[in-house]
Amino acid sequence: MDLFGVMVLSLVTAVGGGTIRDLCLGVRPVFWIEQPHHVWTALIAAVVTFVAARFVHMPEKMLSIADAFGLALFGIAGTEKALAFGAPGIVAILLGIVTGVAGGILRDVLRGELPLVFQPDVNLYATAVFVGALVFVLLQKGLPVSESHRYIGMGVILVLRLAAMRWRLRLPTFRSRSQD
C-alpha cells in the first residue's frame, strides 16, 4: 500500500467510530471537524509509521497492547460523550462500543478483510468495551459523579482485554446443529 492509502486508512480508523457516534447523537459538527488536531494526529502518525516500518520491526504483541490502551480510552470517551448528550445508559454503552471499534471495522472493510471484531478467534474485544462501559455507566448513575469512574471503566476494559489476550478468553462461537 502506498503512503496515501496508509494515510486514508489511518484517518478512517482514528475518526470513524467517533464520527458514527456523533452522527447518531446529532452532534454537529462532528468532533474532528470542530477539532482538526485529531486529523493532524492521525495523518502524522500514519506518515511516521509508514517511514518507521521500513527500519523498525514492531512486535505484534506490542501493537496489540497499544491497541488495548486505545480501545479502553476511546470506549469510555464515547460512552461519556453519549451520556453528556443525554443518551440512556444502554445507548451510551453501545455508542461507546461503536466509538472504540467502528473505525477498525471500516478500515478492515476498506482493505477487503473480515473485521477483527467479527473473527471467531478474537479475544474479548468489543465485549471488553461493553463490560467497562457498563461499569462506567453504573458508577455514573449510582454514585455521585466522579472523574475516577472514567479511569475505573478504562481499567476494566484494559484488564479484560489484556487478560483475554494472555489467556485466550473469548465468547463461544455460533454453531448450528448441522455443523456438529
C-alpha positions as a Python dict, from the first residue, in 0.01 Angstrom:
ca = {
    (1, 'M'): (0, 0, 0),
    (2, 'D'): (130, 345, -81),
    (3, 'L'): (155, 638, 161),
    (4, 'F'): (-180, 785, 55),
    (5, 'G'): (-356, 454, 124),
    (6, 'V'): (-192, 430, 465),
    (7, 'M'): (-300, 786, 546),
    (8, 'V'): (-661, 720, 439),
    (9, 'L'): (-682, 401, 645),
    (10, 'S'): (-523, 576, 943),
    (11, 'L'): (-773, 859, 925),
    (12, 'V'): (-1072, 624, 886),
    (13, 'T'): (-955, 417, 1181),
    (14, 'A'): (-889, 721, 1400),
    (15, 'V'): (-1213, 912, 1341),
    (16, 'G'): (-1457, 653, 1205),
    (17, 'G'): (-1608, 536, 1532),
    (18, 'G'): (-1637, 884, 1680),
    (19, 'T'): (-1793, 1014, 1359),
    (20, 'I'): (-2063, 745, 1369),
    (21, 'R'): (-2121, 820, 1739),
    (22, 'D'): (-2157, 1194, 1677),
    (23, 'L'): (-2393, 1138, 1383),
    (24, 'C'): (-2609, 909, 1598),
    (25, 'L'): (-2618, 1172, 1873),
    (26, 'G'): (-2695, 1453, 1627),
    (27, 'V'): (-2375, 1637, 1718),
    (28, 'R'): (-2286, 1896, 1454),
    (29, 'P'): (-2019, 1947, 1350),
    (30, 'V'): (-1867, 1607, 1426),
    (31, 'F'): (-1570, 1615, 1660),
    (32, 'W'): (-1284, 1610, 1408),
    (33, 'I'): (-1431, 1894, 1203),
    (34, 'E'): (-1456, 2110, 1514),
    (35, 'Q'): (-1117, 1994, 1645),
    (36, 'P'): (-894, 1922, 1342),
    (37, 'H'): (-597, 1829, 1561),
    (38, 'H'): (-747, 1476, 1555),
    (39, 'V'): (-698, 1471, 1177),
    (40, 'W'): (-342, 1602, 1202),
    (41, 'T'): (-254, 1348, 1473),
    (42, 'A'): (-383, 1058, 1262),
    (43, 'L'): (-205, 1179, 949),
    (44, 'I'): (126, 1242, 1125),
    (45, 'A'): (105, 902, 1295),
    (46, 'A'): (43, 741, 955),
    (47, 'V'): (348, 907, 798),
    (48, 'V'): (573, 826, 1094),
    (49, 'T'): (454, 464, 1096),
    (50, 'F'): (497, 437, 718),
    (51, 'V'): (858, 552, 744),
    (52, 'A'): (944, 372, 1071),
    (53, 'A'): (808, 38, 947),
    (54, 'R'): (1089, 31, 692),
    (55, 'F'): (1354, 44, 965),
    (56, 'V'): (1200, -98, 1283),
    (57, 'H'): (1006, -419, 1336),
    (58, 'M'): (733, -370, 1594),
    (59, 'P'): (640, -696, 1763),
    (60, 'E'): (273, -787, 1714),
    (61, 'K'): (230, -814, 2091),
    (62, 'M'): (341, -451, 2141),
    (63, 'L'): (89, -333, 1882),
    (64, 'S'): (-187, -537, 2046),
    (65, 'I'): (-108, -389, 2388),
    (66, 'A'): (-109, -36, 2245),
    (67, 'D'): (-441, -115, 2076),
    (68, 'A'): (-585, -233, 2410),
    (69, 'F'): (-499, 103, 2567),
    (70, 'G'): (-664, 287, 2276),
    (71, 'L'): (-970, 63, 2299),
    (72, 'A'): (-1007, 147, 2669),
    (73, 'L'): (-963, 519, 2613),
    (74, 'F'): (-1199, 553, 2317),
    (75, 'G'): (-1460, 312, 2455),
    (76, 'I'): (-1504, 518, 2769),
    (77, 'A'): (-1469, 853, 2591),
    (78, 'G'): (-1754, 753, 2359),
    (79, 'T'): (-1971, 634, 2646),
    (80, 'E'): (-1903, 951, 2840),
    (81, 'K'): (-1988, 1177, 2545),
    (82, 'A'): (-2312, 988, 2481),
    (83, 'L'): (-2415, 1031, 2846),
    (84, 'A'): (-2326, 1401, 2828),
    (85, 'F'): (-2565, 1437, 2533),
    (86, 'G'): (-2847, 1274, 2730),
    (87, 'A'): (-2837, 923, 2585),
    (88, 'P'): (-2989, 650, 2804),
    (89, 'G'): (-2736, 418, 2969),
    (90, 'I'): (-2769, 126, 2725),
    (91, 'V'): (-2744, 362, 2427),
    (92, 'A'): (-2435, 525, 2579),
    (93, 'I'): (-2277, 181, 2624),
    (94, 'L'): (-2348, 87, 2262),
    (95, 'L'): (-2211, 420, 2138),
    (96, 'G'): (-1900, 360, 2350),
    (97, 'I'): (-1854, 28, 2171),
    (98, 'V'): (-1909, 198, 1834),
    (99, 'T'): (-1653, 466, 1923),
    (100, 'G'): (-1398, 203, 2020),
    (101, 'V'): (-1439, -47, 1738),
    (102, 'A'): (-1616, 103, 1434),
    (103, 'G'): (-1306, 278, 1294),
    (104, 'G'): (-1125, -57, 1283),
    (105, 'I'): (-1427, -221, 1121),
    (106, 'L'): (-1432, 46, 850),
    (107, 'R'): (-1055, 5, 797),
    (108, 'D'): (-1085, -372, 761),
    (109, 'V'): (-1380, -346, 522),
    (110, 'L'): (-1189, -96, 305),
    (111, 'R'): (-900, -345, 296),
    (112, 'G'): (-1136, -627, 196),
    (113, 'E'): (-1084, -822, 519),
    (114, 'L'): (-1323, -970, 773),
    (115, 'P'): (-1326, -712, 1054),
    (116, 'L'): (-1126, -817, 1359),
    (117, 'V'): (-1425, -794, 1594),
    (118, 'F'): (-1618, -1046, 1382),
    (119, 'Q'): (-1342, -1307, 1365),
    (120, 'P'): (-1422, -1616, 1572),
    (121, 'D'): (-1078, -1633, 1730),
    (122, 'V'): (-1068, -1273, 1860),
    (123, 'N'): (-1012, -1248, 2234),
    (124, 'L'): (-1280, -1034, 2407),
    (125, 'Y'): (-1255, -714, 2207),
    (126, 'A'): (-1593, -540, 2186),
    (127, 'T'): (-1706, -743, 2487),
    (128, 'A'): (-1435, -581, 2698),
    (129, 'V'): (-1569, -238, 2600),
    (130, 'F'): (-1922, -348, 2682),
    (131, 'V'): (-1825, -456, 3034),
    (132, 'G'): (-1609, -149, 3103),
    (133, 'A'): (-1872, 90, 2966),
    (134, 'L'): (-2139, -87, 3172),
    (135, 'V'): (-1930, -42, 3488),
    (136, 'F'): (-1877, 325, 3399),
    (137, 'V'): (-2250, 388, 3342),
    (138, 'L'): (-2347, 208, 3663),
    (139, 'L'): (-2096, 414, 3861),
    (140, 'Q'): (-2212, 740, 3699),
    (141, 'K'): (-2580, 661, 3762),
    (142, 'G'): (-2543, 504, 4107),
    (143, 'L'): (-2285, 724, 4277),
    (144, 'P'): (-2203, 1093, 4282),
    (145, 'V'): (-2032, 1178, 3952),
    (146, 'S'): (-1657, 1144, 3981),
    (147, 'E'): (-1366, 1157, 3739),
    (148, 'S'): (-1247, 831, 3893),
    (149, 'H'): (-1538, 648, 3725),
    (150, 'R'): (-1374, 717, 3389),
    (151, 'Y'): (-1048, 555, 3499),
    (152, 'I'): (-1223, 260, 3660),
    (153, 'G'): (-1414, 195, 3335),
    (154, 'M'): (-1095, 223, 3130),
    (155, 'G'): (-918, -6, 3375),
    (156, 'V'): (-1190, -269, 3341),
    (157, 'I'): (-1163, -261, 2961),
    (158, 'L'): (-785, -274, 2968),
    (159, 'V'): (-762, -556, 3222),
    (160, 'L'): (-1026, -763, 3043),
    (161, 'R'): (-864, -716, 2703),
    (162, 'L'): (-512, -790, 2828),
    (163, 'A'): (-633, -1093, 3026),
    (164, 'A'): (-819, -1216, 2719),
    (165, 'M'): (-506, -1180, 2508),
    (166, 'R'): (-296, -1358, 2769),
    (167, 'W'): (-532, -1649, 2840),
    (168, 'R'): (-717, -1657, 2506),
    (169, 'L'): (-1052, -1570, 2663),
    (170, 'R'): (-1332, -1540, 2412),
    (171, 'L'): (-1704, -1578, 2380),
    (172, 'P'): (-1841, -1904, 2243),
    (173, 'T'): (-1889, -1906, 1867),
    (174, 'F'): (-2219, -1981, 1698),
    (175, 'R'): (-2253, -2335, 1570),
    (176, 'S'): (-2574, -2473, 1428),
    (177, 'R'): (-2675, -2834, 1477),
    (178, 'S'): (-2582, -2907, 1116),
    (179, 'Q'): (-2221, -2801, 1187),
    (180, 'D'): (-2180, -3059, 1464),
}
